[in-house]
Tab-separated table of C-alpha atoms in Angstrom:
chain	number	residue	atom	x	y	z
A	656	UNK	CA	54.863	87.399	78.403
A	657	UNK	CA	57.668	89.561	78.436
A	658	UNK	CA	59.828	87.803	80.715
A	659	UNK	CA	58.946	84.465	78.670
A	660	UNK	CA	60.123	86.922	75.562
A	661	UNK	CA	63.293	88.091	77.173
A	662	UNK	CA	64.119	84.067	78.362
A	663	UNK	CA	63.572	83.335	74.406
A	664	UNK	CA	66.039	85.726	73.423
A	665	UNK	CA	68.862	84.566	75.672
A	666	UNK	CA	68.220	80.930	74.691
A	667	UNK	CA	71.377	79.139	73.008
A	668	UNK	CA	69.192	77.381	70.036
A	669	UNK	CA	67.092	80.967	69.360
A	670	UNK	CA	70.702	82.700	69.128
A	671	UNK	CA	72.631	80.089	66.870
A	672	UNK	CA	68.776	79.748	65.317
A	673	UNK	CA	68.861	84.002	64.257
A	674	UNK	CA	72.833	83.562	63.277
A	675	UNK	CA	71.820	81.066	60.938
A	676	UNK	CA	69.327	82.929	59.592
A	677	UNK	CA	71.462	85.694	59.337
A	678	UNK	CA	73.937	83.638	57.861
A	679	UNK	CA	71.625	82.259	54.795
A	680	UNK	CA	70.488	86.091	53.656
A	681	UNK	CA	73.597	87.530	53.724
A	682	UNK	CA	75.078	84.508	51.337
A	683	UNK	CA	71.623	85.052	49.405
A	684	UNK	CA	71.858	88.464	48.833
A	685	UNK	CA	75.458	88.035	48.102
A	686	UNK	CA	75.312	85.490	45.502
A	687	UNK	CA	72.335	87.209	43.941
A	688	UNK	CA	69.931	84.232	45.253
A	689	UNK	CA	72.027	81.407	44.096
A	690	UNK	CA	72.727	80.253	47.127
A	691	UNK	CA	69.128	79.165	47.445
A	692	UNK	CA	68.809	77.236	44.266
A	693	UNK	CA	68.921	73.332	44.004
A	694	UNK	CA	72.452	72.371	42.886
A	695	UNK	CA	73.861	74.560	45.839
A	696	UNK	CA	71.197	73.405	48.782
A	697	UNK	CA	72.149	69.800	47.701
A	698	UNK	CA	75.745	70.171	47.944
A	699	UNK	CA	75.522	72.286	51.445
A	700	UNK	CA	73.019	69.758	53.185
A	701	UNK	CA	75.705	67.168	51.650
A	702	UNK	CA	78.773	68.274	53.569
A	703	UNK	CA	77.055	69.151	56.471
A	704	UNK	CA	76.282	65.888	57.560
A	705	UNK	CA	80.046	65.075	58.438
A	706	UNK	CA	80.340	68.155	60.691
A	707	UNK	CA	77.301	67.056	62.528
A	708	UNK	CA	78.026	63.439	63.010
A	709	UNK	CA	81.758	64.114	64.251
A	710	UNK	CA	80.221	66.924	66.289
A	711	UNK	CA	78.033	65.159	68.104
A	712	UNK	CA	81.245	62.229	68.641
A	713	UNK	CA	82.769	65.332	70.793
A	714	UNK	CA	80.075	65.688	72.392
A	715	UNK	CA	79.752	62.341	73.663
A	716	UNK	CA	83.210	62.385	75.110
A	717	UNK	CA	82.648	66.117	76.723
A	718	UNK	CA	79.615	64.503	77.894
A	719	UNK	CA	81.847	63.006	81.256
A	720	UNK	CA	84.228	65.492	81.232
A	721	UNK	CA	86.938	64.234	78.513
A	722	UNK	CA	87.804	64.912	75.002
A	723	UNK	CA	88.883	63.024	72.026
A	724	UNK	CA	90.900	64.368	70.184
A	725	UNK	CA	91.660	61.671	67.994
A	726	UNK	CA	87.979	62.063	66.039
A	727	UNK	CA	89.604	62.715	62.808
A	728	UNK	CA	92.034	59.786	63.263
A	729	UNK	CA	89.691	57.228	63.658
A	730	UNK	CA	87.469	58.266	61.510
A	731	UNK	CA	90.315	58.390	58.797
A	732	UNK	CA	91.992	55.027	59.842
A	733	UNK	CA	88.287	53.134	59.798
A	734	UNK	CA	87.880	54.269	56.325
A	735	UNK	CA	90.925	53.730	54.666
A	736	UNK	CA	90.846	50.374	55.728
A	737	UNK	CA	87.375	49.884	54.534
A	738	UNK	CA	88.118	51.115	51.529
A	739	UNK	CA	91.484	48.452	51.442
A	740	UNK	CA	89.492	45.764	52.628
A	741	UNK	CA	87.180	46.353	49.802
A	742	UNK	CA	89.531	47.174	47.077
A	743	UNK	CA	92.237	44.750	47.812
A	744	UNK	CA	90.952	41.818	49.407
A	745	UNK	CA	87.482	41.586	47.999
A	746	UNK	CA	85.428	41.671	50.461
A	747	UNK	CA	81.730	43.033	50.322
A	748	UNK	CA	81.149	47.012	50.180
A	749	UNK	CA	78.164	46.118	52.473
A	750	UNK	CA	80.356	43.914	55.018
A	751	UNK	CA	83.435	46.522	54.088
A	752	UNK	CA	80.907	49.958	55.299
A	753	UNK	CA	79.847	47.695	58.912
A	754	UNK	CA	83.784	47.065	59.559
A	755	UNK	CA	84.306	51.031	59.245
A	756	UNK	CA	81.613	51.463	61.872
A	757	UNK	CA	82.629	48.589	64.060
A	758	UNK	CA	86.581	49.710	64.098
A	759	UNK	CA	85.336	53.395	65.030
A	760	UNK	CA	83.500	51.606	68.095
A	761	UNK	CA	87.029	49.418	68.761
A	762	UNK	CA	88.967	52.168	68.924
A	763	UNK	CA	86.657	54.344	71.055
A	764	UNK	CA	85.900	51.712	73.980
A	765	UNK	CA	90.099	51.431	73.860
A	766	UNK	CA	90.577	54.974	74.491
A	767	UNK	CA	88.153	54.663	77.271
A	768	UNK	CA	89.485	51.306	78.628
A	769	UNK	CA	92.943	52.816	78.354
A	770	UNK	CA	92.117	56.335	80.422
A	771	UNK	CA	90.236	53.428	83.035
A	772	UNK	CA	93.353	51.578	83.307
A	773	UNK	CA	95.959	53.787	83.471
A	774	UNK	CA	94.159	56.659	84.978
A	775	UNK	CA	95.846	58.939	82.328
A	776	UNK	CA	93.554	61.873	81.002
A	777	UNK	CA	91.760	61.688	77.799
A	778	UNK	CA	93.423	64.428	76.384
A	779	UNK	CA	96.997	62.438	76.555
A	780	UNK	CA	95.268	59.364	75.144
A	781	UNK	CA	93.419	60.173	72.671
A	782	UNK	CA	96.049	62.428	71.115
A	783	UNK	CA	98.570	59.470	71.279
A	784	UNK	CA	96.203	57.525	69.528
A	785	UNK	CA	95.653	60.283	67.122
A	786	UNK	CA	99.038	59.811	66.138
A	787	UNK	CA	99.069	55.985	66.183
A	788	UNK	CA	96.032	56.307	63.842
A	789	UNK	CA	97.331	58.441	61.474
A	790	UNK	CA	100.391	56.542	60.715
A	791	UNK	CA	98.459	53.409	60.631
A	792	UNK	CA	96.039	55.485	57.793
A	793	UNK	CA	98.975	56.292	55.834
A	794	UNK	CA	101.043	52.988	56.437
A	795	UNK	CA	97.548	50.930	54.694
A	796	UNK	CA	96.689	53.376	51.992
A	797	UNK	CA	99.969	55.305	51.176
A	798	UNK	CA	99.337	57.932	49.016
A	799	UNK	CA	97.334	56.518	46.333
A	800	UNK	CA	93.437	57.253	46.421
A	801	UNK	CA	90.768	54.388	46.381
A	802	UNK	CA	88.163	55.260	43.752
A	803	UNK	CA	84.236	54.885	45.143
A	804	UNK	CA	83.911	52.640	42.037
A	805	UNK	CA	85.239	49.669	44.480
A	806	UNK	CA	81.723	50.228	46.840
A	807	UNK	CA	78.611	50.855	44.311
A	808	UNK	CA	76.255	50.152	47.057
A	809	UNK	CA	77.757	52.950	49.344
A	810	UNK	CA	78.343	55.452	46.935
A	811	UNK	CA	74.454	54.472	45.722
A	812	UNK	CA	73.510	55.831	49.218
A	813	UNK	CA	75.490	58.883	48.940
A	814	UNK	CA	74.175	60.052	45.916
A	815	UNK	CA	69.942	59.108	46.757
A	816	UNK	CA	68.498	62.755	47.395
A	817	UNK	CA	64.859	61.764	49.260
A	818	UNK	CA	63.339	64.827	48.748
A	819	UNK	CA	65.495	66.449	47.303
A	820	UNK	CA	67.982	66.761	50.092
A	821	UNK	CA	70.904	64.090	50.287
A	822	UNK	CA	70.343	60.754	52.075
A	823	UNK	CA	73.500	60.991	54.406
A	824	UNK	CA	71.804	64.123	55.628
A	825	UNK	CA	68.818	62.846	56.501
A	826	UNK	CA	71.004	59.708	58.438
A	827	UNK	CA	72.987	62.801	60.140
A	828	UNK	CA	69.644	63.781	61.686
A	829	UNK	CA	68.145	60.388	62.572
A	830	UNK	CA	71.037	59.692	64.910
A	831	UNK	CA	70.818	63.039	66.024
A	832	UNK	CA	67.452	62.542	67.132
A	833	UNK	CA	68.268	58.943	68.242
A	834	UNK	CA	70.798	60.287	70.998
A	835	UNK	CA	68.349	63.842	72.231
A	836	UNK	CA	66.294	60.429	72.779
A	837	UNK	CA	68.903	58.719	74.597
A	838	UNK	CA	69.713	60.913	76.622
A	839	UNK	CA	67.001	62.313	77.532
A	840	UNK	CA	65.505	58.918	77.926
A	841	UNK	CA	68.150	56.376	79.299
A	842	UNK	CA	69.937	55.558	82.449
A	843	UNK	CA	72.885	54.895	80.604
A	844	UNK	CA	72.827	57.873	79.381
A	845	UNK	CA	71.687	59.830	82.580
A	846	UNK	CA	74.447	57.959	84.631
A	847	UNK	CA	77.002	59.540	81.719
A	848	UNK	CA	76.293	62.908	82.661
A	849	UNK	CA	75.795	62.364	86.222
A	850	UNK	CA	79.719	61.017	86.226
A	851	UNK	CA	80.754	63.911	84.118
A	852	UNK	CA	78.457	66.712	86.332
A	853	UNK	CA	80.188	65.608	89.583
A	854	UNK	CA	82.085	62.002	89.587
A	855	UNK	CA	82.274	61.970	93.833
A	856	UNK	CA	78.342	62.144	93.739
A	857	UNK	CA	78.062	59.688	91.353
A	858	UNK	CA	79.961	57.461	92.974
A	859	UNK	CA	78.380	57.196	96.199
A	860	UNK	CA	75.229	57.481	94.121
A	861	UNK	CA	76.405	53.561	93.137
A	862	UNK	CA	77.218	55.063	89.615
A	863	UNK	CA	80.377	53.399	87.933
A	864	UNK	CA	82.589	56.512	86.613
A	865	UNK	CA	84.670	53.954	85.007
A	866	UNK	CA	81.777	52.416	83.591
A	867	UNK	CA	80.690	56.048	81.817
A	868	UNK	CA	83.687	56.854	80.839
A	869	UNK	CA	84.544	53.779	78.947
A	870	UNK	CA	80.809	54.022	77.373
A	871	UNK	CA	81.406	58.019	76.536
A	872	UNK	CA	84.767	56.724	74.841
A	873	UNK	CA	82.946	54.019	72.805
A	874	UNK	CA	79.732	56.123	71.635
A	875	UNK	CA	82.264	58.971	69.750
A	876	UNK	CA	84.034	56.313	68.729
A	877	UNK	CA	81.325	54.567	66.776
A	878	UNK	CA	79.858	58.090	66.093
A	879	UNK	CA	83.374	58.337	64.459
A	880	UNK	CA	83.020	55.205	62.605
A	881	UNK	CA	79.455	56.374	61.333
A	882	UNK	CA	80.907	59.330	59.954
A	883	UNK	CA	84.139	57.337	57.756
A	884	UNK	CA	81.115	55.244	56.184
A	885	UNK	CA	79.002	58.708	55.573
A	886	UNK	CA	82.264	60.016	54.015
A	887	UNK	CA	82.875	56.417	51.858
A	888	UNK	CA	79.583	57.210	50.490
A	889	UNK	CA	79.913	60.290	49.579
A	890	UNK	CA	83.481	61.510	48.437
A	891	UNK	CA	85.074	60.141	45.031
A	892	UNK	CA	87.604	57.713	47.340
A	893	UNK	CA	89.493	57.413	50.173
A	894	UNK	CA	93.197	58.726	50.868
A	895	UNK	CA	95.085	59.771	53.546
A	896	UNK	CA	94.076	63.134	53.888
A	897	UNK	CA	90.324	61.786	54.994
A	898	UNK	CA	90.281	63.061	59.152
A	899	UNK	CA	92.746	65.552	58.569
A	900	UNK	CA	90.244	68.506	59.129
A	901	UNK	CA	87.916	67.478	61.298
A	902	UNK	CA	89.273	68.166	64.914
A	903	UNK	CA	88.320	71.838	65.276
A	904	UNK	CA	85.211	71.387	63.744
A	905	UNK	CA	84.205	68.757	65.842
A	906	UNK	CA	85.336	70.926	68.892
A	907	UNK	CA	83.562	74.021	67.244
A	908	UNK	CA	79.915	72.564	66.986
A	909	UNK	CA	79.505	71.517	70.870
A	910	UNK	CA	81.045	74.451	72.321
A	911	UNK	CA	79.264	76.828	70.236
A	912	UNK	CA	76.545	74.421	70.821
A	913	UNK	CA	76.062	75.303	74.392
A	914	UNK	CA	78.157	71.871	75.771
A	915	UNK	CA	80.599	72.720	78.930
A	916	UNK	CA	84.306	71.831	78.676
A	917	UNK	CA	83.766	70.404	82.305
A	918	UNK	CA	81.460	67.629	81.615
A	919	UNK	CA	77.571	66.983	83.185
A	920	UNK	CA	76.101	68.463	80.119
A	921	UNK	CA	74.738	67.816	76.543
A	922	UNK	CA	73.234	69.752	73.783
A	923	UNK	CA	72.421	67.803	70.650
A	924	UNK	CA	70.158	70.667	69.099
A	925	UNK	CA	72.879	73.033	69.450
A	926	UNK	CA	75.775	71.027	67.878
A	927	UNK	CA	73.387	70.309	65.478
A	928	UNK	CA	72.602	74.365	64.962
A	929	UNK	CA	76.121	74.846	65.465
A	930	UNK	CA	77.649	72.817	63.071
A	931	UNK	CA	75.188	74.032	60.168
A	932	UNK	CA	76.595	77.663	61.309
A	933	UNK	CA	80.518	75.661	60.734
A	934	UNK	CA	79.114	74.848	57.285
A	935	UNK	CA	77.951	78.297	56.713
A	936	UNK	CA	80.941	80.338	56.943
A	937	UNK	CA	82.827	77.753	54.903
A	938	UNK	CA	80.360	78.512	52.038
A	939	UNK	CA	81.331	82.336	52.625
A	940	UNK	CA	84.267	81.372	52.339
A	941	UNK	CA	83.415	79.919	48.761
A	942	UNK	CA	81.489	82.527	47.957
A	943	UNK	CA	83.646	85.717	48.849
A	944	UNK	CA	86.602	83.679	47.381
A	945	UNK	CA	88.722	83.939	50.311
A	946	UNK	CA	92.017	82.204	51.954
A	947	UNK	CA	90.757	78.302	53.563
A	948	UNK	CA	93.045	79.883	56.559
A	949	UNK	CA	90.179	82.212	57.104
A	950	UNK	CA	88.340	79.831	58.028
A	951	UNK	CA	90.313	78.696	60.988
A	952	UNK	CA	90.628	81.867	62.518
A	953	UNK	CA	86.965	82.337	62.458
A	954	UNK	CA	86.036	79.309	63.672
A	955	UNK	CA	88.676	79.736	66.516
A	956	UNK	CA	87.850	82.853	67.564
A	957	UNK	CA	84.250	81.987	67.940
A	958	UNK	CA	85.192	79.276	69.836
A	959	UNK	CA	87.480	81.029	72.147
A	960	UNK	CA	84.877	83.576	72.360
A	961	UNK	CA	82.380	81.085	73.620
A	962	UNK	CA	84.523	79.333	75.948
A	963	UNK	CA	85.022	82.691	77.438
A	964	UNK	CA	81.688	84.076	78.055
A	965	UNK	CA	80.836	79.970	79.208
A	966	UNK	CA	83.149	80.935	82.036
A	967	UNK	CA	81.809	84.667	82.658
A	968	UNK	CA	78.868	82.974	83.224
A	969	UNK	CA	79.424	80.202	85.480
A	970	UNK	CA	81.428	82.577	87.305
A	971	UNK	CA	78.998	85.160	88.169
A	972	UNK	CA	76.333	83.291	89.980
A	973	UNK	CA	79.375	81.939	91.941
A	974	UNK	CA	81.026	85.094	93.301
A	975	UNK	CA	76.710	86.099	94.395
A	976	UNK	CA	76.851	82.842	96.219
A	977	UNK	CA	80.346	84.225	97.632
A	978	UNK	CA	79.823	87.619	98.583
A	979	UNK	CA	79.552	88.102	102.248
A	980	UNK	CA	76.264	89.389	104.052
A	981	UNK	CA	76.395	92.892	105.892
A	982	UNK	CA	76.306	92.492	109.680
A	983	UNK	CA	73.109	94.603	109.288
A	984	UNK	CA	71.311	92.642	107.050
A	985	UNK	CA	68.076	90.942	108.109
A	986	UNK	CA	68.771	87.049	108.519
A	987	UNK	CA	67.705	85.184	105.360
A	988	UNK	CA	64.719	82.741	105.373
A	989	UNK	CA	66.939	79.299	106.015
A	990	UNK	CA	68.902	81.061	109.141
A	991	UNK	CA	65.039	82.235	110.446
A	992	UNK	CA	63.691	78.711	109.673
A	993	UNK	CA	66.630	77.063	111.852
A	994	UNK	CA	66.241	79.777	114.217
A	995	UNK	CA	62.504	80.759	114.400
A	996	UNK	CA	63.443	83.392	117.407
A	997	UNK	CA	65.946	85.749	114.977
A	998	UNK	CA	64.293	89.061	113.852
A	999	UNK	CA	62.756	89.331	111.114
């Protein structure tokens, strides 16, 4: 029981779990219980759901070992021209919301057909299409803003509260749940991870790397495209500055989440946990009145901090397997099993 106890409290999800916790008293007590009434749950569960969608479109692409660092680009370019589409040409908010989502997924399986083709790393590609992207958002919108009033039917669904709790929260968590499903359930996604845990096994496994990469690159791309529609449906328009912030939060929730930097590995629960904890400290920040820049730092640090004690501890178990045996030592149970003569 004890030992079941102890395993509990070194689990990732019970740790960001507590901080959370932690993290909702201290901004109770602070704010003299506001933080708990209805107005201010509403508004936290409704800008949490961006965190956790682009969140979980990093972890997608750390999934096989890449990154994408061109979340907040793609989500920004797919809806500003959405929102253009809508505005200027007429066409349907419905039919306007689907060609956000569909030009996150173009631009994903590009990034991944590109780092196929040319064998460049994600990081280069992906950041050169960050920059592509961002020009292209500015060059279509320029700096006016795009009033919601163009798309009724989207802004409808940002502002339905089922329960009480916003709608594009509750979609945050369906696809959450959709992909613990999928990839706990899939060989898509199973060959994913297999490519990103070790791509020479894989390989002679009959696994196409190229194959899960280019799928890893599409799947945060339409993650990416989910979230522009979530954010068409619930901010007042659409500008230029929509992507702007989201690449260190969508960095921050997997890490903290518990996903490695090198690939093999997912944690949806975690991101999920994570990002809420992302969300928390920007309400402190709200709440204690202090500089956005704040933030950052925190958000960084913790980050850094994580990365760090990922590697402490994929380290450790490594130098054990390293250290050499003592010429004395009694022969281990594999040498006496080869060798059923050696003393025991």
């Amino acid at each position: 029981m004890s030992a079941r106890f102890a395993r509990l409290l070194r689990d990732q999800n019970t740790i960001l779990a507590a901080v959370i916790l932690a993290g909702v008293i201290i901004l109770t007590i602070s704010s003299s219980g506001g933080f708990l009434s209805p107005i201010s749950l509403e508004t936290f569960f409704q800008f949490l759901a961006i965190p956790i969608v682009i969140g979980l479109a990093q972890m997608a692409a750390l999934a096989v070992g890449q990154m994408n660092l061109a979340v907040g680009a793609i989500g920004g370019f797919a809806a500003c021209s959405a929102a253009v589409l809508i505005a200027d040409f007429g066409v349907p908010a419905w039919l306007g919301g689907i060609i956000a989502i569909l030009i996150g997924l173009a631009a994903g399986v590009l990034n991944g057909l590109i780092v196929v083709l040319t064998q460049i790393n994600g990081f280069i590609v992906t950041l050169a299409t960050m920059t592509i992207l961002s020009g292209a958002q500015y060059a279509i919108v320029g700096t006016r803003t795009i009033t919601s009033a163009s798309w009724p039917e989207i802004a409808a669904i940002g502002s339905a509260r089922p329960l009480g709790v916003p709608l594009i929260f509750w979609i945050a968590v369906v696809i959450a749940g959709l992909l613990a499903i999928g990839y706990r359930q899939t060989l898509i996604a199973r060959n994913m991870l297999a490519s990103g845990g070790n791509p020479l096994a894989a390989t002679l496994s009959g696994i196409s790397n190229n194959r899960s990469l280019v799928t890893a690159h599409g799947l945060s791309g339409l993650l990416c495209g989910v979230a522009a529609f979530l954010v068409l449906a619930s901010l007042p328009g659409a500008n230029k500055s929509i992507g702007e912030d989201w690449l260190l939060s969508s960095f921050a929730a997997p890490i903290i989440g518990g996903v490695s930097l090198t690939g093999g590995t997912v944690a949806v629960l975690g991101t999920v946990l994570a990002a809420t904890i992302v969300r928390l400290v920007d309400s402190a920040r709200a709440q204690f009145q202090l500089e956005p820049s704040w933030v950052n730092f925190v958000i960084g640090a913790v980050v850094l901090g994580t990365v760090a004690l990922d590697r402490v501890r994929t380290r450790r178990p490594a130098t054990r397997r390293s250290r050499p045996t003592p010429p004395d030592a009694p022969p281990t149970a594999a040498a006496r099993a080869i060798d059923p003569g050696a003393p025991a």
